PDB file of N, CA and C in Angstrom:
ATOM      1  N   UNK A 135       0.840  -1.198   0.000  1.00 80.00           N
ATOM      2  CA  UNK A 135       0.000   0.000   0.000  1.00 80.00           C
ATOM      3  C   UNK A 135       0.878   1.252   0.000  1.00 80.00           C
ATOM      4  N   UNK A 136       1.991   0.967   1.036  1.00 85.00           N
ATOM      5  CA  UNK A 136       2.549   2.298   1.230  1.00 85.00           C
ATOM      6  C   UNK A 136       3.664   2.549  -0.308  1.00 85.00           C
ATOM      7  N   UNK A 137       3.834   1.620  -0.950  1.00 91.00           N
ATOM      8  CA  UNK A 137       4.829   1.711  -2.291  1.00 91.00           C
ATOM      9  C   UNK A 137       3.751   2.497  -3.380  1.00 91.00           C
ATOM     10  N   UNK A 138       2.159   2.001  -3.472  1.00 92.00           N
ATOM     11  CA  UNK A 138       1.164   2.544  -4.024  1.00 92.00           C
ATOM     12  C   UNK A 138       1.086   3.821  -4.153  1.00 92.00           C
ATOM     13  N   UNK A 139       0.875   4.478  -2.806  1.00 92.00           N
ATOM     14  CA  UNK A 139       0.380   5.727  -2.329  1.00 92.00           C
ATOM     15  C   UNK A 139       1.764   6.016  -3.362  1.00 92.00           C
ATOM     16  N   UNK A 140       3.239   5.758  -2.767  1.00 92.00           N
ATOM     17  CA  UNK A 140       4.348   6.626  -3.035  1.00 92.00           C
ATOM     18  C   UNK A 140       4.346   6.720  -4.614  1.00 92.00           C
ATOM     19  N   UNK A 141       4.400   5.900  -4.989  1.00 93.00           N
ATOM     20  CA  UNK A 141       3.958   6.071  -6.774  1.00 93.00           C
ATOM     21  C   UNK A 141       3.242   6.754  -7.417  1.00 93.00           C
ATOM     22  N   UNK A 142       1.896   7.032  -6.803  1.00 92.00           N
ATOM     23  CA  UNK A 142       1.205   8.135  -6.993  1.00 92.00           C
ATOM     24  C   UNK A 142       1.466   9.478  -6.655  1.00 92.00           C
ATOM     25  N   UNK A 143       2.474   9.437  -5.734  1.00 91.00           N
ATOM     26  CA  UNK A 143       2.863  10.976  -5.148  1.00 91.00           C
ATOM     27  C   UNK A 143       3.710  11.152  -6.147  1.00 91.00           C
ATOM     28  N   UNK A 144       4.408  10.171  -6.291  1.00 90.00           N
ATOM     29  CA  UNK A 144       5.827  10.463  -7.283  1.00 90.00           C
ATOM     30  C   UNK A 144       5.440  10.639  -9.117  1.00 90.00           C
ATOM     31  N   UNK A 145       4.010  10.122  -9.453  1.00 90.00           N
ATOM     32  CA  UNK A 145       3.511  10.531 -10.456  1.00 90.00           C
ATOM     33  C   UNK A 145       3.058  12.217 -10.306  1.00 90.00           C
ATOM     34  N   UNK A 146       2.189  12.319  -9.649  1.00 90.00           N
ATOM     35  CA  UNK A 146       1.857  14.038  -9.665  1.00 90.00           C
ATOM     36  C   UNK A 146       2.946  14.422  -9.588  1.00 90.00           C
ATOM     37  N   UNK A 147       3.779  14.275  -8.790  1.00 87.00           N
ATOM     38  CA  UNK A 147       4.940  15.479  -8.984  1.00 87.00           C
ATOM     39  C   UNK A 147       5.615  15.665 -10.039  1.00 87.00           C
ATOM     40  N   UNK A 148       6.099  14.543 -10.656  1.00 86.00           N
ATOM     41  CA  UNK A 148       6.510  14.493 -11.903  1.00 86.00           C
ATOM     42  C   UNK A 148       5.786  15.487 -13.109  1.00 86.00           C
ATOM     43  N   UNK A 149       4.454  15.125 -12.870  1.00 84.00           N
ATOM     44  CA  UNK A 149       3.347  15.639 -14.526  1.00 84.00           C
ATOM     45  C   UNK A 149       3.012  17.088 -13.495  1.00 84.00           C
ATOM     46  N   UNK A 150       3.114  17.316 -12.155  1.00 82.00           N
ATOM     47  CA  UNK A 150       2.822  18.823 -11.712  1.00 82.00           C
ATOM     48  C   UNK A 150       4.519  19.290 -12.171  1.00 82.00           C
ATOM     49  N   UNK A 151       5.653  19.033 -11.925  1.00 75.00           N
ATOM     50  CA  UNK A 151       6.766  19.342 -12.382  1.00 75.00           C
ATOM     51  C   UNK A 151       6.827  20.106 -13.705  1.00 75.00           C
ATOM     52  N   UNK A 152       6.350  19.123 -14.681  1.00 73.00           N
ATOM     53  CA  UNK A 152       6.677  19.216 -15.727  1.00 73.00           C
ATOM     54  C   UNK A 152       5.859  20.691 -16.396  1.00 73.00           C
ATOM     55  N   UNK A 153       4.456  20.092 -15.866  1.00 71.00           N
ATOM     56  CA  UNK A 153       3.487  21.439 -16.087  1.00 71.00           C
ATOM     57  C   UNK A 153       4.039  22.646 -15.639  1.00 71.00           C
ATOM     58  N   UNK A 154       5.262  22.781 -14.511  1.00 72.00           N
ATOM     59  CA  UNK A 154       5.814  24.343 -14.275  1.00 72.00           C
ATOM     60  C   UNK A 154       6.641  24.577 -15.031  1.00 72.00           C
ATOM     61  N   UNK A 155       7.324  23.704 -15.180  1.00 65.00           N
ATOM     62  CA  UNK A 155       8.493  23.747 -16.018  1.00 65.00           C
ATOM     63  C   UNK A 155       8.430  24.491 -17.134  1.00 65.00           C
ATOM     64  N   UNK A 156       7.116  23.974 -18.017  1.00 66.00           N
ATOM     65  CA  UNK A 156       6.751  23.953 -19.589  1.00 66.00           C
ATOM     66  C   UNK A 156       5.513  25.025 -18.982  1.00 66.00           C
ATOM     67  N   UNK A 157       5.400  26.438 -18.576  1.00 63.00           N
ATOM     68  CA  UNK A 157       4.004  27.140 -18.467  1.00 63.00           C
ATOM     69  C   UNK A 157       3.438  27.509 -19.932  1.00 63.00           C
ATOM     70  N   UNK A 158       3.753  28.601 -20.874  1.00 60.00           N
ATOM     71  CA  UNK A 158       3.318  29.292 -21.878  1.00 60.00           C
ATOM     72  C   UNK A 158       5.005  29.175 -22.523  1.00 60.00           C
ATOM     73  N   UNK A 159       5.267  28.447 -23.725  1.00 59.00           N
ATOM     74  CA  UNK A 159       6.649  28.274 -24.486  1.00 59.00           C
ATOM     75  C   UNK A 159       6.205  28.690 -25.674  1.00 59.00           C
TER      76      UNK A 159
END
């Protein structure tokens, strides 16, 4: 469960990351 949750945290951050990264190019 707890590897689950972390995978999912570690997905949003990634695709929220990326979304700051890349705002208006």
């Amino acid at each position: 469960m707890f590897r689950k949750v972390s995978l999912a945290l570690a997905a949003t951050w990634m695709l929220s990351g990326a979304a700051w990264a890349d705002p208006i190019e």
